[in-house]
């Protein structure tokens, strides 16, 4: 069952509880700031977030957390405070953009190669292990056994591991399955396919006439909620080749729905943002 839209303590309509304010803010900056050398006034950001049901207090708190995490920078000019992207957040958003608009959710052009990655970390390295696992999951890897992970593509491992303390303990190989290997069964072991399918089914349920489709009438708010929920649906998807997936696989229908709904509000959403947002050039540092 789709998660209902709730009312928060300030009386605003709150978005799907699975979407944190930080996710919605990143989506906003990715759509309306990424690629532009500008910073955006907090007043406009507060207005945008109210359109997706996030209260001013929650938005301000999320902005503060994101500055502390190095995902945003702020700059005061008189009374207004302006926020902009950092190199780290630009990289995250650019990668998300590739997933949404270029690689897509359905893999019909697989060359048959896999990336195998193994690691063994000291027991005391809990933080480093979590950081590595997070990177692997985002890059589409699934655990085969122990410290052995696999991804259905030729992954740029050096870029994946850049900056990680655990990188020195990782070994990676490009491989093809030996004859007689049940690759579909291996995929079912490494990834929770029902859960992956469930992400797309939930997206369809919420947006194909469902609670989210009905809740977001404002074009700008609708654009951001739609794209944030779509990114959440695809972020854990390793893009397994369609031949290894149970049929019917819901990703294709969900992707068609996303593109159709996004196209319906794109022009109006950008026009609204252009009128609403107060921007300044990124200050020379």
mmCIF file of C-alpha atoms in Angstrom:
data_model
loop_
_atom_site.group_PDB
_atom_site.id
_atom_site.type_symbol
_atom_site.label_atom_id
_atom_site.label_comp_id
_atom_site.label_asym_id
_atom_site.label_seq_id
_atom_site.Cartn_x
_atom_site.Cartn_y
_atom_site.Cartn_z
ATOM 1 C CA UNK A 1 0.000 0.000 0.000
ATOM 2 C CA UNK A 2 1.325 3.466 -0.869
ATOM 3 C CA UNK A 3 2.367 5.647 2.053
ATOM 4 C CA UNK A 4 -0.199 8.402 2.639
ATOM 5 C CA UNK A 5 0.623 12.074 2.699
ATOM 6 C CA UNK A 6 0.696 13.242 6.308
ATOM 7 C CA UNK A 7 0.327 16.572 8.088
ATOM 8 C CA UNK A 8 3.347 17.776 10.033
ATOM 9 C CA UNK A 9 3.422 19.758 13.277
ATOM 10 C CA UNK A 10 3.252 23.093 11.448
ATOM 11 C CA UNK A 11 0.161 22.145 9.497
ATOM 12 C CA UNK A 12 1.922 21.716 6.152
ATOM 13 C CA UNK A 13 1.292 18.743 3.940
ATOM 14 C CA UNK A 14 4.351 16.563 4.432
ATOM 15 C CA UNK A 15 5.825 14.551 1.543
ATOM 16 C CA UNK A 16 6.280 10.806 1.557
ATOM 17 C CA UNK A 17 8.008 10.058 4.919
ATOM 18 C CA UNK A 18 10.721 8.201 3.017
ATOM 19 C CA UNK A 19 11.891 11.481 1.478
ATOM 20 C CA UNK A 20 14.064 13.532 3.810
ATOM 21 C CA UNK A 21 14.277 17.327 3.420
ATOM 22 C CA UNK A 22 17.929 16.885 2.393
ATOM 23 C CA UNK A 23 16.894 14.680 -0.531
ATOM 24 C CA UNK A 24 14.352 17.224 -1.710
ATOM 25 C CA UNK A 25 16.859 20.052 -1.346
ATOM 26 C CA UNK A 26 19.468 18.178 -3.346
ATOM 27 C CA UNK A 27 16.868 17.529 -6.022
ATOM 28 C CA UNK A 28 16.013 21.239 -6.097
ATOM 29 C CA UNK A 29 19.663 22.273 -6.427
ATOM 30 C CA UNK A 30 20.267 19.584 -9.035
ATOM 31 C CA UNK A 31 17.370 20.762 -11.196
ATOM 32 C CA UNK A 32 17.627 24.532 -10.812
ATOM 33 C CA UNK A 33 21.223 25.347 -9.774
ATOM 34 C CA UNK A 34 23.581 22.622 -11.065
ATOM 35 C CA UNK A 35 25.538 23.896 -14.057
ATOM 36 C CA UNK A 36 24.847 27.545 -13.238
ATOM 37 C CA UNK A 37 27.451 29.687 -11.390
ATOM 38 C CA UNK A 38 24.874 31.070 -8.958
ATOM 39 C CA UNK A 39 23.757 30.884 -5.357
ATOM 40 C CA UNK A 40 20.094 31.006 -4.292
ATOM 41 C CA UNK A 41 18.565 33.096 -1.480
ATOM 42 C CA UNK A 42 17.137 31.121 1.420
ATOM 43 C CA UNK A 43 13.771 32.866 1.065
ATOM 44 C CA UNK A 44 13.249 31.261 -2.330
ATOM 45 C CA UNK A 45 14.407 27.889 -1.067
ATOM 46 C CA UNK A 46 11.896 28.079 1.792
ATOM 47 C CA UNK A 47 9.113 28.850 -0.679
ATOM 48 C CA UNK A 48 10.071 25.951 -2.936
ATOM 49 C CA UNK A 49 10.227 23.485 -0.068
ATOM 50 C CA UNK A 50 6.835 24.622 1.241
ATOM 51 C CA UNK A 51 5.437 23.533 -2.137
ATOM 52 C CA UNK A 52 6.501 19.967 -1.360
ATOM 53 C CA UNK A 53 5.199 20.086 2.190
ATOM 54 C CA UNK A 54 8.360 20.856 4.166
ATOM 55 C CA UNK A 55 8.030 23.476 6.912
ATOM 56 C CA UNK A 56 10.395 26.478 7.121
ATOM 57 C CA UNK A 57 11.893 25.119 10.347
ATOM 58 C CA UNK A 58 12.663 21.743 8.758
ATOM 59 C CA UNK A 59 14.128 23.442 5.689
ATOM 60 C CA UNK A 60 16.405 25.721 7.720
ATOM 61 C CA UNK A 61 17.610 22.774 9.798
ATOM 62 C CA UNK A 62 18.306 20.732 6.662
ATOM 63 C CA UNK A 63 20.245 23.604 5.055
ATOM 64 C CA UNK A 64 22.395 23.921 8.189
ATOM 65 C CA UNK A 65 23.111 20.179 8.218
ATOM 66 C CA UNK A 66 24.020 20.182 4.536
ATOM 67 C CA UNK A 67 26.482 23.051 5.014
ATOM 68 C CA UNK A 68 28.118 21.146 7.875
ATOM 69 C CA UNK A 69 28.347 18.030 5.671
ATOM 70 C CA UNK A 70 30.038 19.956 2.869
ATOM 71 C CA UNK A 71 27.093 19.562 0.467
ATOM 72 C CA UNK A 72 26.258 23.284 0.385
ATOM 73 C CA UNK A 73 28.055 26.559 0.995
ATOM 74 C CA UNK A 74 26.405 29.722 2.270
ATOM 75 C CA UNK A 75 27.149 33.403 1.779
ATOM 76 C CA UNK A 76 25.515 36.380 3.470
ATOM 77 C CA UNK A 77 24.918 39.537 1.462
ATOM 78 C CA UNK A 78 23.223 42.072 3.715
ATOM 79 C CA UNK A 79 20.343 40.285 5.420
ATOM 80 C CA UNK A 80 19.735 37.518 2.850
ATOM 81 C CA UNK A 81 21.707 34.286 3.060
ATOM 82 C CA UNK A 82 22.472 32.551 -0.219
ATOM 83 C CA UNK A 83 23.235 28.874 -0.734
ATOM 84 C CA UNK A 84 25.200 27.149 -3.471
ATOM 85 C CA UNK A 85 26.684 23.823 -4.420
ATOM 86 C CA UNK A 86 30.092 22.412 -3.526
ATOM 87 C CA UNK A 87 32.290 20.243 -5.768
ATOM 88 C CA UNK A 88 31.192 17.236 -3.741
ATOM 89 C CA UNK A 89 27.470 17.871 -4.212
ATOM 90 C CA UNK A 90 27.991 18.733 -7.881
ATOM 91 C CA UNK A 91 29.557 15.310 -8.399
ATOM 92 C CA UNK A 92 26.722 13.549 -6.569
ATOM 93 C CA UNK A 93 24.090 15.426 -8.568
ATOM 94 C CA UNK A 94 25.833 14.897 -11.892
ATOM 95 C CA UNK A 95 25.914 11.155 -11.214
ATOM 96 C CA UNK A 96 22.229 11.198 -10.324
ATOM 97 C CA UNK A 97 21.511 13.081 -13.537
ATOM 98 C CA UNK A 98 23.224 10.380 -15.562
ATOM 99 C CA UNK A 99 21.082 7.742 -13.881
ATOM 100 C CA UNK A 100 17.864 9.624 -14.498
ATOM 101 C CA UNK A 101 18.366 10.929 -18.024
ATOM 102 C CA UNK A 102 21.035 8.805 -19.723
ATOM 103 C CA UNK A 103 21.496 5.288 -18.388
ATOM 104 C CA UNK A 104 17.831 4.793 -17.465
ATOM 105 C CA UNK A 105 16.248 2.043 -15.391
ATOM 106 C CA UNK A 106 16.162 -0.709 -18.030
ATOM 107 C CA UNK A 107 19.359 -2.388 -19.245
ATOM 108 C CA UNK A 108 18.865 -3.816 -22.733
ATOM 109 C CA UNK A 109 22.442 -3.365 -23.968
ATOM 110 C CA UNK A 110 24.666 -5.471 -21.713
ATOM 111 C CA UNK A 111 28.066 -6.642 -22.963
ATOM 112 C CA UNK A 112 28.133 -9.643 -20.615
ATOM 113 C CA UNK A 113 30.921 -8.340 -18.382
ATOM 114 C CA UNK A 114 30.874 -8.256 -14.587
ATOM 115 C CA UNK A 115 33.086 -6.431 -12.104
ATOM 116 C CA UNK A 116 34.171 -8.583 -9.164
ATOM 117 C CA UNK A 117 35.425 -6.762 -6.091
ATOM 118 C CA UNK A 118 36.824 -8.274 -2.907
ATOM 119 C CA UNK A 119 37.933 -6.706 0.354
ATOM 120 C CA UNK A 120 38.952 -7.652 3.875
ATOM 121 C CA UNK A 121 39.015 -4.887 6.451
ATOM 122 C CA UNK A 122 40.212 -4.861 10.071
ATOM 123 C CA UNK A 123 37.429 -5.611 12.549
ATOM 124 C CA UNK A 124 37.803 -2.156 14.116
ATOM 125 C CA UNK A 125 37.085 -0.413 10.798
ATOM 126 C CA UNK A 126 33.322 -0.134 11.186
ATOM 127 C CA UNK A 127 33.096 3.379 9.779
ATOM 128 C CA UNK A 128 35.331 2.560 6.832
ATOM 129 C CA UNK A 129 33.343 -0.599 6.104
ATOM 130 C CA UNK A 130 30.079 1.358 6.087
ATOM 131 C CA UNK A 131 31.532 4.013 3.783
ATOM 132 C CA UNK A 132 32.735 1.332 1.367
ATOM 133 C CA UNK A 133 29.437 -0.542 1.411
ATOM 134 C CA UNK A 134 27.531 2.690 0.732
ATOM 135 C CA UNK A 135 29.717 3.429 -2.294
ATOM 136 C CA UNK A 136 29.312 -0.128 -3.585
ATOM 137 C CA UNK A 137 25.540 -0.108 -3.266
ATOM 138 C CA UNK A 138 25.298 3.262 -5.020
ATOM 139 C CA UNK A 139 27.497 1.916 -7.854
ATOM 140 C CA UNK A 140 25.225 -1.100 -8.380
ATOM 141 C CA UNK A 141 27.207 -3.799 -6.572
ATOM 142 C CA UNK A 142 25.560 -6.678 -4.750
ATOM 143 C CA UNK A 143 27.151 -9.035 -2.194
ATOM 144 C CA UNK A 144 27.890 -12.561 -3.415
ATOM 145 C CA UNK A 145 29.436 -13.833 -0.184
ATOM 146 C CA UNK A 146 31.605 -12.454 2.584
ATOM 147 C CA UNK A 147 33.754 -9.683 1.176
ATOM 148 C CA UNK A 148 33.030 -10.567 -2.456
ATOM 149 C CA UNK A 149 30.773 -8.174 -4.385
ATOM 150 C CA UNK A 150 29.686 -8.101 -8.019
ATOM 151 C CA UNK A 151 28.264 -5.518 -10.450
ATOM 152 C CA UNK A 152 26.773 -6.193 -13.917
ATOM 153 C CA UNK A 153 29.048 -3.745 -15.760
ATOM 154 C CA UNK A 154 32.645 -2.640 -16.208
ATOM 155 C CA UNK A 155 32.879 -0.240 -13.266
ATOM 156 C CA UNK A 156 35.510 2.497 -12.966
ATOM 157 C CA UNK A 157 36.774 1.174 -9.643
ATOM 158 C CA UNK A 158 39.483 3.823 -9.198
ATOM 159 C CA UNK A 159 36.859 6.580 -9.373
ATOM 160 C CA UNK A 160 34.506 4.587 -7.146
ATOM 161 C CA UNK A 161 37.119 4.222 -4.403
ATOM 162 C CA UNK A 162 38.634 7.701 -4.685
ATOM 163 C CA UNK A 163 39.141 9.218 -1.246
ATOM 164 C CA UNK A 164 38.193 6.088 0.700
ATOM 165 C CA UNK A 165 40.535 4.914 3.438
ATOM 166 C CA UNK A 166 39.501 1.325 2.670
ATOM 167 C CA UNK A 167 40.647 1.563 -0.956
ATOM 168 C CA UNK A 168 44.031 -0.016 -0.216
ATOM 169 C CA UNK A 169 42.263 -3.194 0.960
ATOM 170 C CA UNK A 170 40.161 -3.640 -2.189
ATOM 171 C CA UNK A 171 40.930 -5.831 -5.206
ATOM 172 C CA UNK A 172 38.865 -5.710 -8.387
ATOM 173 C CA UNK A 173 38.613 -7.809 -11.571
ATOM 174 C CA UNK A 174 36.615 -7.836 -14.791
ATOM 175 C CA UNK A 175 35.077 -11.291 -15.301
ATOM 176 C CA UNK A 176 32.662 -13.399 -17.300
ATOM 177 C CA UNK A 177 30.723 -16.374 -15.873
ATOM 178 C CA UNK A 178 32.131 -19.842 -16.520
ATOM 179 C CA UNK A 179 30.019 -22.260 -18.526
ATOM 180 C CA UNK A 180 27.213 -23.848 -16.556
ATOM 181 C CA UNK A 181 26.853 -20.926 -14.141
ATOM 182 C CA UNK A 182 23.241 -20.035 -13.449
ATOM 183 C CA UNK A 183 23.675 -16.285 -13.772
ATOM 184 C CA UNK A 184 20.024 -15.501 -13.090
ATOM 185 C CA UNK A 185 20.179 -17.459 -9.832
ATOM 186 C CA UNK A 186 23.391 -15.642 -8.888
ATOM 187 C CA UNK A 187 21.676 -12.309 -9.481
ATOM 188 C CA UNK A 188 18.728 -13.373 -7.333
ATOM 189 C CA UNK A 189 21.172 -14.256 -4.536
ATOM 190 C CA UNK A 190 23.133 -10.991 -4.744
ATOM 191 C CA UNK A 191 20.147 -8.643 -5.006
ATOM 192 C CA UNK A 192 16.722 -8.591 -3.402
ATOM 193 C CA UNK A 193 14.773 -8.570 -6.662
ATOM 194 C CA UNK A 194 11.297 -8.417 -5.037
ATOM 195 C CA UNK A 195 12.434 -5.355 -3.081
ATOM 196 C CA UNK A 196 13.830 -3.689 -6.204
ATOM 197 C CA UNK A 197 10.595 -4.382 -8.061
ATOM 198 C CA UNK A 198 8.676 -3.030 -5.074
ATOM 199 C CA UNK A 199 10.389 0.354 -5.394
ATOM 200 C CA UNK A 200 9.048 0.723 -8.925
ATOM 201 C CA UNK A 201 5.622 -0.631 -8.028
ATOM 202 C CA UNK A 202 5.367 1.878 -5.177
ATOM 203 C CA UNK A 203 6.337 4.695 -7.530
ATOM 204 C CA UNK A 204 3.639 3.634 -9.983
ATOM 205 C CA UNK A 205 1.051 3.286 -7.234
ATOM 206 C CA UNK A 206 1.807 6.749 -5.848
ATOM 207 C CA UNK A 207 2.011 8.606 -9.177
ATOM 208 C CA UNK A 208 -0.369 6.847 -11.555
ATOM 209 C CA UNK A 209 -3.471 8.489 -10.095
ATOM 210 C CA UNK A 210 -2.352 7.712 -6.535
ATOM 211 C CA UNK A 211 -1.772 9.813 -3.442
ATOM 212 C CA UNK A 212 1.300 11.691 -4.719
ATOM 213 C CA UNK A 213 -0.297 12.346 -8.097
ATOM 214 C CA UNK A 214 -3.240 13.962 -6.314
ATOM 215 C CA UNK A 215 -1.237 15.786 -3.631
ATOM 216 C CA UNK A 216 1.170 17.808 -5.779
ATOM 217 C CA UNK A 217 -0.748 20.244 -8.003
ATOM 218 C CA UNK A 218 1.792 23.092 -8.014
ATOM 219 C CA UNK A 219 4.090 22.533 -11.055
ATOM 220 C CA UNK A 220 7.346 23.325 -9.224
ATOM 221 C CA UNK A 221 6.498 21.254 -6.161
ATOM 222 C CA UNK A 222 5.268 18.437 -8.376
ATOM 223 C CA UNK A 223 8.471 18.457 -10.416
ATOM 224 C CA UNK A 224 10.669 18.196 -7.330
ATOM 225 C CA UNK A 225 8.606 15.545 -5.536
ATOM 226 C CA UNK A 226 8.348 13.491 -8.717
ATOM 227 C CA UNK A 227 12.071 13.583 -9.470
ATOM 228 C CA UNK A 228 13.104 12.971 -5.848
ATOM 229 C CA UNK A 229 10.845 9.914 -5.613
ATOM 230 C CA UNK A 230 12.064 8.626 -8.970
ATOM 231 C CA UNK A 231 15.694 8.937 -7.914
ATOM 232 C CA UNK A 232 14.900 7.050 -4.727
ATOM 233 C CA UNK A 233 13.301 4.285 -6.812
ATOM 234 C CA UNK A 234 16.349 3.873 -9.052
ATOM 235 C CA UNK A 235 19.189 4.634 -6.638
ATOM 236 C CA UNK A 236 19.509 1.023 -5.373
ATOM 237 C CA UNK A 237 18.875 -0.551 -8.781
ATOM 238 C CA UNK A 238 22.031 -2.218 -10.190
ATOM 239 C CA UNK A 239 20.484 -2.127 -13.698
ATOM 240 C CA UNK A 240 20.622 -5.870 -14.135
ATOM 241 C CA UNK A 241 20.174 -7.000 -17.747
ATOM 242 C CA UNK A 242 16.503 -7.573 -18.522
ATOM 243 C CA UNK A 243 17.239 -11.191 -19.423
ATOM 244 C CA UNK A 244 18.156 -11.900 -15.798
ATOM 245 C CA UNK A 245 15.011 -10.365 -14.320
ATOM 246 C CA UNK A 246 11.585 -11.899 -13.685
ATOM 247 C CA UNK A 247 8.903 -10.807 -16.118
ATOM 248 C CA UNK A 248 7.060 -8.543 -16.178
ATOM 249 C CA UNK A 249 9.658 -6.196 -14.677
ATOM 250 C CA UNK A 250 7.982 -2.932 -13.515
ATOM 251 C CA UNK A 251 10.934 -0.595 -14.165
ATOM 252 C CA UNK A 252 10.022 0.124 -17.767
ATOM 253 C CA UNK A 253 6.424 1.091 -16.978
ATOM 254 C CA UNK A 254 7.586 3.231 -14.046
ATOM 255 C CA UNK A 255 10.174 4.990 -16.202
ATOM 256 C CA UNK A 256 7.627 5.784 -18.911
ATOM 257 C CA UNK A 257 5.316 7.213 -16.243
ATOM 258 C CA UNK A 258 8.098 9.376 -14.799
ATOM 259 C CA UNK A 259 9.085 10.811 -18.181
ATOM 260 C CA UNK A 260 5.482 11.553 -19.129
ATOM 261 C CA UNK A 261 4.623 13.308 -15.870
ATOM 262 C CA UNK A 262 7.903 15.218 -15.814
ATOM 263 C CA UNK A 263 7.387 16.504 -19.351
ATOM 264 C CA UNK A 264 3.930 17.779 -18.395
ATOM 265 C CA UNK A 265 5.294 20.175 -15.732
ATOM 266 C CA UNK A 266 8.848 20.935 -16.881
ATOM 267 C CA UNK A 267 8.173 24.237 -18.656
ATOM 268 C CA UNK A 268 5.855 25.618 -15.978
ATOM 269 C CA UNK A 269 8.152 24.518 -13.155
ATOM 270 C CA UNK A 270 11.184 26.250 -14.641
ATOM 271 C CA UNK A 271 9.189 29.403 -15.349
ATOM 272 C CA UNK A 272 7.978 29.479 -11.746
ATOM 273 C CA UNK A 273 11.497 28.963 -10.424
ATOM 274 C CA UNK A 274 12.865 31.747 -12.635
ATOM 275 C CA UNK A 275 10.304 34.196 -11.222
ATOM 276 C CA UNK A 276 10.637 33.031 -7.638
ATOM 277 C CA UNK A 277 14.345 32.596 -7.030
ATOM 278 C CA UNK A 278 16.671 35.418 -6.041
ATOM 279 C CA UNK A 279 20.183 34.521 -7.190
ATOM 280 C CA UNK A 280 23.657 36.046 -7.074
ATOM 281 C CA UNK A 281 26.834 35.001 -8.905
ATOM 282 C CA UNK A 282 29.069 32.636 -6.976
ATOM 283 C CA UNK A 283 31.493 34.926 -5.087
ATOM 284 C CA UNK A 284 35.144 34.785 -6.109
ATOM 285 C CA UNK A 285 37.016 33.121 -3.275
#
